[in-house]
Amino acid sequence: MNTFSNLFLIFILLSQATSSLSKCHPEDKKILLQIKKELNNPTFLSSWEPHTDCCNFKWFGVSCSSLTNDRVTDLSISNVTLTSQFPPSIGNISYLRSLFIYHLPNLTGTIPESITKLTRLVYLTISETGVTGPIPKFTAQSKSLVNLDLSHNNLFGGLPPLLYKLPSLSGILFNNNKLTGSIPRSYGYFNNSGVAALDLSYNNLSGKLPISLANLDIYLVELAYNKLEGDASMLFGSNKKTLVIDISGNNFEFDFGKIELSKTITTLDVSHNKIYGNFPMGMENVTFLNVSYNRLCGEIPKVGYFNTFDGSSFIHNKCLCGSPLPSCK
Ligand SMILES: *[C@@H]1O[C@H](CO)[C@@H](O)[C@H](O)[C@H]1NC(C)=O
Ligand SMILES: *[C@@H]1O[C@H](CO)[C@@H](O)[C@H](O)[C@H]1NC(C)=O
Ligand SMILES: *[C@@H]1O[C@H](CO)[C@@H](O)[C@H](O)[C@H]1NC(C)=O
Ligand SMILES: *[C@@H]1O[C@H](CO)[C@@H](O)[C@H](O)[C@H]1NC(C)=O
Ligand SMILES: *[C@@H]1O[C@H](CO)[C@@H](O)[C@H](O)[C@H]1NC(C)=O
Ligand SMILES: *[C@@H]1O[C@H](CO)[C@@H](O)[C@H](O)[C@H]1NC(C)=O
Ligand SMILES: *[C@@H]1O[C@H](CO)[C@@H](O)[C@H](O)[C@H]1NC(C)=O
């Protein structure tokens, strides 16, 4: 063989070697390139090139797992300059385990219902974007979903009532959207040994809390700044494992003195409601307290960390008195 054909042979062998090293599944590559098109070919995706391997960590935000035969399992796009509708083809990356879409204020449109086809998803974050429309209707088929963070968007419509059926769910973050309607009765039936946090704050939720929430026994319950009303005492309970309850900025109206606090509670914000009565027992372990702007009356206790709370935790009630407010007559 002459030198030229030797070189040619080496070239063939090399290109075979590189192509066998190319792990990207053709289906995934096709879908990612389609997503790039749907995002209007932004410059930060210039690494998404048809002739390169999407699984070698050179494609911005993409990673694959050898456990799933080198299918794309992670997609992360955050904090880049992007003006586009939400890409509809995301629901086709069928082996996706983690989708992280964060801080993209000019990403608009609705979250496609097809995202619920991603039944291998474990972590889903779509946060601080301009997406609007309803929360997709996840069903028990999303059996791996652990964390569902759709906070800080422009989502509207009601809370999805079937969410309690997702068997692995731990964190539900829907705060800072424009959600309306009441809290579904079914939200009392979350798996208490699985779910840890429910944050529905800063929406437009309204109506009374369902009594079924007495069953809810999770670490963190945040309902702040909605238009909820009536009784919220069922959220409390001496046998619960609650650490944090924030129901501030609503129209709740109930006797504070009659609630039963968990032994674990450390953070309690009930400010800006119409809550009446005096202080409940068992506040020794509370390290953050805000009861301001309510209708409480009586002497402020001197237990636990109360000497560390300043007047702003207690102001604007009906007739609270004693340190740090003026003394009782
Ligand atoms: C995504 O899936 C839908 C149907 O499920 C199909 O119509 C569409 O062509 C797919 N898109 C791509 C890029 O494969
Ligand atoms: C987002 O980008 C800005 C400027 O490029 C940077 O200052 C900031 O730390 C970034 N934030 C995150 C969460 O990556
Ligand atoms: C969003 O769009 C506005 C107006 O087109 C532009 O000025 C801004 O830089 C964009 N921001 C991001 C983070 O893409
Ligand atoms: C809540 O609804 C009122 C009208 O009922 C509207 O003025 C307000 O902007 C809404 N707030 C949010 C955060 O969507
Ligand atoms: C509830 O959650 C625990 C802990 O995550 C899990 O082991 C259990 O299988 C779940 N139960 C149901 C009915 O999903
Ligand atoms: C405060 O915490 C301690 C230790 O965790 C616990 O034993 C005690 O019962 C708690 N007190 C109250 C009033 O909940
Ligand atoms: C308690 O809430 C009121 C009303 O929102 C606020 O002005 C005050 O700063 C808060 N105090 C503390 C200690 O958080």
Coordinates of N, CA and C in Angstrom, one line a residue, residues 112-322:
P112 N -46.2 23.1 28.3 CA -47.0 22.1 27.5 C -47.5 20.9 28.4
E113 N -48.7 20.5 28.2 CA -49.3 19.4 28.9 C -48.4 18.1 28.7
S114 N -47.7 18.1 27.5 CA -46.9 16.9 27.2 C -45.7 16.7 28.2
I115 N -45.4 17.7 29.0 CA -44.4 17.5 30.0 C -44.8 16.4 31.0
T116 N -46.0 16.1 31.1 CA -46.5 15.1 32.0 C -46.2 13.7 31.4
K117 N -45.8 13.6 30.1 CA -45.4 12.4 29.5 C -44.0 11.9 30.0
L118 N -43.3 12.9 30.7 CA -41.9 12.6 31.1 C -42.0 11.8 32.5
T119 N -42.4 10.5 32.4 CA -42.7 9.8 33.6 C -41.5 9.4 34.4
R120 N -40.2 9.6 33.8 CA -39.0 9.3 34.6 C -38.5 10.6 35.4
L121 N -39.2 11.7 35.2 CA -38.8 12.9 35.9 C -38.7 12.7 37.4
V122 N -37.6 13.2 38.0 CA -37.5 13.2 39.5 C -37.5 14.6 40.0
Y123 N -36.8 15.5 39.3 CA -36.7 16.9 39.7 C -37.2 17.8 38.5
L124 N -38.3 18.6 38.8 CA -38.7 19.5 37.8 C -38.8 20.9 38.4
T125 N -37.9 21.8 37.8 CA -37.9 23.2 38.2 C -38.2 24.1 37.0
I126 N -39.2 24.8 37.0 CA -39.5 25.9 36.0 C -39.8 27.1 36.9
S127 N -38.8 28.0 37.1 CA -38.9 29.0 38.1 C -38.3 30.3 37.6
E128 N -38.9 31.4 38.1 CA -38.5 32.8 37.7 C -38.4 32.9 36.1
T129 N -39.5 32.5 35.5 CA -39.7 32.7 34.1 C -40.9 33.5 33.8
G130 N -41.3 33.7 32.6 CA -42.5 34.4 32.2 C -43.6 33.5 31.8
V131 N -43.5 32.2 32.1 CA -44.5 31.2 31.6 C -45.8 31.5 32.3
T132 N -46.9 31.2 31.5 CA -48.2 31.5 32.0 C -49.1 30.3 31.8
G133 N -50.4 30.4 32.0 CA -51.3 29.3 31.8 C -51.4 28.4 33.0
P134 N -52.1 27.3 32.9 CA -52.3 26.4 34.1 C -51.2 25.5 34.4
I135 N -51.1 25.0 35.6 CA -50.2 24.0 36.0 C -50.6 22.7 35.3
P136 N -49.7 22.0 34.6 CA -50.0 20.8 33.9 C -50.6 19.7 34.8
K137 N -51.4 18.9 34.2 CA -52.2 17.9 35.0 C -51.3 16.6 35.3
F138 N -50.5 16.7 36.2 CA -49.7 15.5 36.6 C -50.6 14.4 37.2
T139 N -50.3 13.2 36.9 CA -51.1 12.1 37.4 C -50.2 11.1 38.1
A140 N -50.7 10.1 38.7 CA -49.9 9.1 39.4 C -48.9 8.4 38.5
Q141 N -49.0 8.6 37.2 CA -48.0 8.1 36.3 C -46.6 8.8 36.5
S142 N -46.6 10.0 37.0 CA -45.4 10.7 37.3 C -44.9 10.1 38.6
K143 N -44.5 8.8 38.6 CA -44.3 8.1 39.8 C -43.0 8.4 40.5
S144 N -42.0 9.0 39.7 CA -40.7 9.3 40.3 C -40.6 10.7 40.8
L145 N -41.5 11.6 40.4 CA -41.4 13.0 40.7 C -41.3 13.3 42.2
V146 N -40.1 13.9 42.6 CA -39.9 14.2 44.0 C -40.1 15.7 44.3
N147 N -39.5 16.5 43.4 CA -39.6 17.9 43.6 C -40.2 18.7 42.4
L148 N -41.3 19.4 42.7 CA -42.0 20.1 41.7 C -42.0 21.6 42.0
D149 N -41.1 22.3 41.4 CA -40.9 23.7 41.7 C -41.3 24.5 40.5
L150 N -42.5 25.1 40.6 CA -43.0 26.0 39.5 C -43.2 27.4 40.1
S151 N -42.4 27.8 41.0 CA -42.5 29.1 41.7 C -42.1 30.3 40.9
H152 N -42.6 31.4 41.2 CA -42.1 32.7 40.6 C -42.3 32.7 39.0
N153 N -43.5 32.3 38.6 CA -43.9 32.5 37.2 C -45.2 33.3 37.1
N154 N -45.9 33.2 36.0 CA -47.2 33.8 35.9 C -48.3 32.8 35.7
L155 N -48.2 31.7 36.3 CA -49.2 30.6 36.2 C -50.5 31.0 36.8
F156 N -51.6 30.7 36.1 CA -52.9 31.0 36.7 C -53.8 29.8 36.6
G157 N -55.0 29.9 37.1 CA -55.9 28.7 37.2 C -55.8 28.1 38.6
G158 N -56.5 27.0 38.7 CA -56.6 26.3 40.0 C -55.5 25.4 40.4
L159 N -55.4 25.0 41.6 CA -54.5 24.0 42.0 C -54.9 22.6 41.5
P160 N -53.9 21.8 41.0 CA -54.3 20.5 40.4 C -54.7 19.5 41.6
P161 N -56.0 19.1 41.6 CA -56.5 18.3 42.7 C -55.9 16.9 42.8
L162 N -55.4 16.4 41.7 CA -54.9 15.0 41.7 C -53.4 14.8 42.2
L163 N -52.8 15.9 42.5 CA -51.4 15.9 42.9 C -51.1 15.0 44.1
Y164 N -52.1 14.8 45.0 CA -51.8 14.0 46.1 C -51.6 12.5 45.7
K165 N -51.9 12.2 44.5 CA -51.7 10.8 44.0 C -50.2 10.5 43.6
L166 N -49.4 11.5 43.5 CA -48.0 11.3 43.0 C -47.2 10.6 44.2
P167 N -46.8 9.4 44.0 CA -46.3 8.6 45.1 C -45.0 9.1 45.7
S168 N -44.1 9.8 45.0 CA -42.8 10.1 45.5 C -42.6 11.6 45.8
L169 N -43.7 12.4 45.7 CA -43.6 13.8 45.8 C -43.1 14.2 47.2
S170 N -42.2 15.1 47.3 CA -41.7 15.6 48.5 C -41.8 17.1 48.7
G171 N -41.5 17.9 47.6 CA -41.6 19.3 47.7 C -42.5 19.8 46.6
I172 N -43.5 20.7 47.0 CA -44.4 21.3 46.1 C -44.3 22.8 46.3
L173 N -43.7 23.4 45.3 CA -43.5 24.9 45.3 C -44.2 25.6 44.2
F174 N -45.4 26.2 44.5 CA -46.2 26.9 43.5 C -46.3 28.4 43.9
N175 N -45.4 28.8 44.8 CA -45.5 30.2 45.3 C -45.2 31.2 44.3
N176 N -45.7 32.4 44.5 CA -45.5 33.6 43.6 C -45.9 33.3 42.2
N177 N -47.2 33.0 42.0 CA -47.8 32.9 40.7 C -49.2 33.7 40.8
K178 N -50.1 33.3 40.0 CA -51.4 34.0 40.0 C -52.5 33.0 40.1
L179 N -52.3 31.9 40.9 CA -53.2 30.8 41.1 C -54.4 31.3 41.8
T180 N -55.6 30.8 41.4 CA -56.9 31.2 42.0 C -57.6 30.0 42.5
G181 N -58.8 30.2 43.1 CA -59.6 29.1 43.6 C -59.2 28.7 45.0
S182 N -59.9 27.6 45.5 CA -59.6 27.2 46.8 C -58.6 26.1 46.9
I183 N -58.2 25.7 48.1 CA -57.3 24.6 48.3 C -58.1 23.3 48.2
P184 N -57.8 22.4 47.3 CA -58.6 21.2 47.2 C -58.6 20.3 48.5
R185 N -59.8 19.7 48.7 CA -59.9 18.8 49.9 C -58.9 17.7 49.9
S186 N -58.5 17.3 48.6 CA -57.6 16.2 48.5 C -56.2 16.5 49.0
Y187 N -55.9 17.8 49.3 CA -54.6 18.2 49.8 C -54.4 17.8 51.2
G188 N -55.4 17.3 51.8 CA -55.3 16.7 53.2 C -54.8 15.3 53.1
Y189 N -54.7 14.8 51.9 CA -54.4 13.3 51.7 C -53.0 13.1 51.1
F190 N -52.1 14.1 51.1 CA -50.8 13.9 50.7 C -50.1 12.8 51.6
N191 N -49.2 12.0 51.0 CA -48.4 11.0 51.8 C -47.6 11.8 52.8
N192 N -48.0 11.7 54.1 CA -47.3 12.5 55.1 C -45.9 12.0 55.3
S193 N -45.6 10.7 55.0 CA -44.2 10.3 55.2 C -43.3 10.7 54.0
G194 N -43.9 11.1 52.9 CA -43.1 11.5 51.8 C -43.1 13.0 51.6
V195 N -44.2 13.7 51.7 CA -44.2 15.1 51.4 C -43.6 15.9 52.6
A196 N -42.7 16.8 52.3 CA -42.1 17.6 53.3 C -42.5 19.1 53.3
A197 N -42.7 19.6 52.1 CA -43.0 21.1 52.0 C -44.1 21.4 51.0
L198 N -44.9 22.3 51.4 CA -46.0 22.8 50.5 C -46.0 24.3 50.6
D199 N -45.6 24.9 49.5 CA -45.5 26.4 49.5 C -46.5 27.0 48.4
L200 N -47.6 27.5 48.9 CA -48.6 28.1 48.0 C -48.7 29.6 48.2
S201 N -47.7 30.2 48.8 CA -47.7 31.7 49.2 C -47.7 32.6 47.9
Y202 N -48.1 33.8 48.1 CA -48.1 34.8 47.1 C -48.8 34.3 45.8
N203 N -50.1 33.9 46.0 CA -51.0 33.7 44.9 C -52.3 34.4 45.1
N204 N -53.3 34.0 44.5 CA -54.6 34.6 44.7 C -55.6 33.5 45.2
L205 N -55.2 32.6 46.0 CA -56.1 31.6 46.5 C -57.1 32.1 47.4
S206 N -58.3 31.6 47.4 CA -59.4 32.2 48.2 C -60.2 31.1 48.9
G207 N -61.2 31.5 49.7 CA -62.1 30.6 50.4 C -61.5 30.0 51.7
K208 N -62.3 29.1 52.3 CA -61.9 28.5 53.5 C -61.0 27.3 53.3
L209 N -60.2 27.0 54.3 CA -59.4 25.8 54.2 C -60.2 24.6 54.4
P210 N -60.0 23.5 53.6 CA -60.8 22.3 53.9 C -60.4 21.7 55.2
I211 N -61.3 21.1 55.9 CA -61.1 20.5 57.2 C -60.1 19.3 57.1
S212 N -60.1 18.7 55.9 CA -59.2 17.6 55.7 C -57.7 17.9 56.0
L213 N -57.4 19.2 55.9 CA -56.0 19.6 56.1 C -55.5 19.3 57.6
A214 N -56.4 18.9 58.4 CA -56.1 18.4 59.8 C -55.2 17.2 59.7
N215 N -55.3 16.5 58.6 CA -54.5 15.2 58.3 C -53.1 15.6 57.9
L216 N -52.9 16.8 57.4 CA -51.6 17.1 56.8 C -50.6 17.2 57.8
D217 N -49.5 16.4 57.7 CA -48.5 16.4 58.8 C -47.1 16.5 58.1
I218 N -46.7 17.7 57.7 CA -45.5 17.9 56.9 C -44.6 19.0 57.6
Y219 N -43.4 19.1 57.2 CA -42.5 20.0 57.9 C -42.8 21.5 57.7
L220 N -43.2 21.8 56.4 CA -43.3 23.2 56.1 C -44.6 23.5 55.4
V221 N -45.4 24.4 55.9 CA -46.6 24.8 55.3 C -46.6 26.3 55.1
E222 N -46.6 26.8 53.9 CA -46.6 28.2 53.6 C -47.8 28.6 52.7
L223 N -48.7 29.4 53.3 CA -49.9 29.9 52.6 C -49.9 31.4 52.5
A224 N -48.8 32.1 52.8 CA -48.8 33.5 53.0 C -49.3 34.3 51.8
Y225 N -49.9 35.4 52.1 CA -50.3 36.4 51.1 C -51.2 35.8 50.0
N226 N -52.3 35.3 50.4 CA -53.4 34.9 49.5 C -54.7 35.6 50.0
K227 N -55.8 35.1 49.6 CA -57.1 35.6 50.2 C -57.9 34.6 50.9
L228 N -57.1 33.7 51.6 CA -57.8 32.6 52.4 C -58.5 33.2 53.6
E229 N -59.5 32.5 54.1 CA -60.3 33.1 55.2 C -60.8 32.0 56.1
G230 N -61.3 32.4 57.2 CA -61.9 31.5 58.2 C -60.9 30.8 59.1
D231 N -61.1 29.6 59.4 CA -60.3 28.8 60.4 C -59.0 28.3 59.7
A232 N -57.9 28.4 60.4 CA -56.6 27.7 60.0 C -56.1 26.9 61.1
S233 N -56.9 26.7 62.2 CA -56.3 26.0 63.4 C -56.1 24.5 63.1
M234 N -56.7 24.0 62.0 CA -56.5 22.5 61.7 C -55.1 22.3 61.2
L235 N -54.4 23.3 60.8 CA -53.0 23.2 60.3 C -52.1 22.8 61.5
F236 N -52.5 23.2 62.7 CA -51.7 23.0 63.9 C -52.1 21.6 64.5
G237 N -51.2 21.2 65.4 CA -51.6 19.9 66.1 C -50.4 19.5 66.9
S238 N -50.6 19.1 68.2 CA -49.5 18.8 69.1 C -48.7 17.5 68.6
N239 N -49.4 16.7 67.9 CA -48.7 15.5 67.4 C -48.0 15.6 66.1
K240 N -48.1 16.7 65.5 CA -47.5 16.9 64.1 C -46.0 17.1 64.2
K241 N -45.4 17.0 63.0 CA -43.9 17.2 63.0 C -43.5 18.6 62.4
T242 N -44.5 19.5 62.3 CA -44.3 20.8 61.7 C -43.1 21.6 62.3
L243 N -42.4 22.2 61.4 CA -41.3 23.1 61.8 C -41.7 24.5 61.5
V244 N -42.3 24.8 60.3 CA -42.6 26.1 59.9 C -44.1 26.2 59.4
I245 N -44.8 27.2 59.9 CA -46.1 27.6 59.4 C -46.1 29.1 59.2
D246 N -46.5 29.5 57.9 CA -46.6 30.9 57.6 C -47.9 31.0 56.9
I247 N -48.9 31.7 57.6 CA -50.2 31.9 57.0 C -50.5 33.4 57.0
S248 N -49.4 34.2 57.0 CA -49.5 35.7 57.1 C -50.2 36.2 55.8
G249 N -50.8 37.4 56.0 CA -51.4 38.1 54.8 C -52.6 37.5 54.2
N250 N -53.5 37.0 55.1 CA -54.8 36.4 54.6 C -55.9 37.0 55.4
N251 N -57.1 36.4 55.4 CA -58.2 36.9 56.2 C -58.6 35.8 57.2
F252 N -57.6 35.1 57.8 CA -57.9 34.0 58.7 C -58.5 34.6 60.0
E253 N -59.4 33.9 60.6 CA -60.1 34.4 61.8 C -60.4 33.2 62.7
F254 N -59.6 33.1 63.8 CA -59.8 32.0 64.7 C -59.1 32.3 66.0
D255 N -59.4 31.5 67.0 CA -58.9 31.8 68.4 C -57.5 31.2 68.5
F256 N -56.5 32.1 68.5 CA -55.0 31.7 68.5 C -54.7 30.9 69.8
G257 N -55.4 31.3 70.9 CA -55.1 30.7 72.2 C -55.5 29.2 72.2
K258 N -56.3 28.8 71.3 CA -56.8 27.4 71.3 C -56.0 26.4 70.4
I259 N -55.0 27.0 69.7 CA -54.3 26.1 68.8 C -53.3 25.2 69.6
E260 N -53.0 24.0 69.1 CA -52.0 23.1 69.7 C -50.8 23.1 68.9
L261 N -49.7 23.6 69.4 CA -48.4 23.7 68.7 C -47.7 22.3 68.7
S262 N -47.0 22.0 67.6 CA -46.2 20.8 67.6 C -45.0 21.1 68.5
K263 N -44.3 20.0 68.9 CA -43.1 20.2 69.8 C -41.9 20.6 69.0
T264 N -42.1 20.6 67.6 CA -40.9 20.9 66.7 C -41.0 22.2 66.1
I265 N -42.1 23.0 66.3 CA -42.3 24.2 65.6 C -41.2 25.3 66.0
T266 N -40.6 25.9 65.0 CA -39.6 26.9 65.3 C -40.0 28.3 64.6
T267 N -40.8 28.2 63.6 CA -41.1 29.5 62.8 C -42.6 29.6 62.7
L268 N -43.1 30.7 63.2 CA -44.6 30.9 63.1 C -44.9 32.3 62.7
D269 N -45.5 32.5 61.5 CA -45.9 33.8 61.1 C -47.3 33.8 60.8
V270 N -48.1 34.5 61.6 CA -49.6 34.6 61.4 C -50.0 36.0 61.2
S271 N -49.0 36.9 60.9 CA -49.3 38.4 60.8 C -50.3 38.7 59.7
H272 N -50.9 39.9 59.9 CA -51.9 40.4 58.9 C -53.0 39.4 58.6
N273 N -53.8 39.1 59.7 CA -55.0 38.3 59.6 C -56.0 38.9 60.6
K274 N -57.0 38.2 60.9 CA -58.0 38.7 61.9 C -58.1 37.7 63.1
I275 N -56.9 37.3 63.5 CA -56.8 36.2 64.5 C -57.0 36.9 65.9
Y276 N -57.8 36.2 66.7 CA -58.1 36.8 68.0 C -57.7 35.9 69.2
G277 N -57.9 36.3 70.4 CA -57.6 35.5 71.6 C -56.2 35.9 72.1
N278 N -55.6 34.9 72.9 CA -54.3 35.2 73.5 C -53.3 34.2 72.9
F279 N -52.1 34.0 73.6 CA -51.1 33.1 73.1 C -51.4 31.7 73.5
P280 N -51.1 30.7 72.6 CA -51.3 29.3 73.0 C -50.1 28.8 73.9
M281 N -50.3 27.7 74.5 CA -49.2 27.0 75.3 C -48.1 26.5 74.3
G282 N -47.0 26.2 74.8 CA -46.0 25.5 74.1 C -45.2 26.3 73.1
M283 N -44.9 27.6 73.4 CA -44.2 28.4 72.4 C -42.7 28.5 72.8
E284 N -42.2 27.6 73.7 CA -40.9 27.7 74.2 C -39.8 27.5 73.1
N285 N -40.1 26.7 72.1 CA -39.1 26.4 71.1 C -39.2 27.3 69.8
V286 N -40.1 28.3 69.8 CA -40.3 29.1 68.6 C -39.2 30.2 68.6
T287 N -38.4 30.2 67.5 CA -37.3 31.1 67.4 C -37.6 32.3 66.5
F288 N -38.7 32.2 65.6 CA -39.2 33.3 64.9 C -40.7 33.4 65.0
L289 N -41.1 34.6 65.4 CA -42.6 34.7 65.6 C -43.0 36.1 65.1
N290 N -44.1 36.1 64.4 CA -44.8 37.3 64.0 C -46.3 37.2 64.1
V291 N -46.9 37.9 65.0 CA -48.3 37.9 65.2 C -48.9 39.3 65.0
S292 N -48.1 40.2 64.4 CA -48.5 41.6 64.2 C -49.8 41.7 63.3
Y293 N -50.5 42.8 63.4 CA -51.7 43.1 62.6 C -52.7 42.0 62.7
N294 N -53.2 41.8 63.9 CA -54.3 40.8 64.2 C -55.2 41.4 65.3
R295 N -55.9 40.6 66.0 CA -56.9 41.1 67.0 C -56.6 40.4 68.3
L296 N -55.3 40.2 68.6 CA -54.9 39.5 69.8 C -55.0 40.4 71.0
C297 N -55.2 39.8 72.2 CA -55.3 40.6 73.4 C -54.7 39.9 74.6
G298 N -54.2 40.7 75.5 CA -53.6 40.1 76.7 C -52.1 40.3 76.8
E299 N -51.5 39.6 77.8 CA -50.1 39.9 78.1 C -49.2 39.0 77.3
I300 N -48.1 39.5 76.8 CA -47.1 38.8 76.0 C -46.3 37.9 76.9
P301 N -46.3 36.6 76.7 CA -45.6 35.7 77.6 C -44.0 36.0 77.6
K302 N -43.4 35.4 78.6 CA -41.9 35.7 78.8 C -41.2 34.3 78.6
V303 N -41.7 33.4 77.9 CA -41.1 32.1 77.8 C -40.1 32.0 76.6
G304 N -39.3 31.0 76.6 CA -38.5 30.7 75.4 C -37.6 31.8 74.9
Y305 N -37.8 32.1 73.6 CA -37.1 33.1 72.9 C -37.8 34.5 72.9
F306 N -38.9 34.6 73.6 CA -39.7 35.8 73.5 C -38.9 37.1 73.8
N307 N -37.9 37.0 74.7 CA -37.1 38.2 74.9 C -36.2 38.6 73.7
T308 N -36.1 37.8 72.7 CA -35.4 38.2 71.5 C -36.3 38.8 70.4
F309 N -37.6 38.8 70.6 CA -38.5 39.3 69.6 C -38.7 40.8 69.9
D310 N -38.7 41.6 68.8 CA -38.9 43.1 69.0 C -40.4 43.4 68.8
G311 N -40.7 44.7 69.0 CA -42.1 45.1 68.9 C -42.7 44.8 67.6
S312 N -41.9 44.8 66.5 CA -42.6 44.6 65.2 C -43.2 43.2 65.1
S313 N -42.9 42.3 66.0 CA -43.5 41.0 66.0 C -44.9 41.0 66.6
F314 N -45.2 42.1 67.3 CA -46.5 42.1 68.1 C -47.4 43.3 67.8
I315 N -46.9 44.3 67.0 CA -47.6 45.6 66.9 C -49.0 45.4 66.2
H316 N -49.8 46.4 66.4 CA -51.1 46.5 65.7 C -52.0 45.3 66.0
N317 N -52.2 45.0 67.3 CA -53.2 44.1 67.7 C -54.3 44.8 68.5
K318 N -55.2 44.1 69.0 CA -56.4 44.8 69.7 C -55.9 45.3 71.0
C319 N -55.3 44.4 71.9 CA -54.9 44.9 73.2 C -53.8 44.0 73.8
L320 N -52.7 43.8 73.0 CA -51.5 43.1 73.5 C -50.7 44.1 74.4
C321 N -50.1 43.5 75.4 CA -49.3 44.4 76.3 C -48.2 43.6 77.0
G322 N -47.3 44.4 77.5 CA -46.1 43.8 78.1 C -44.9 43.7 77.1

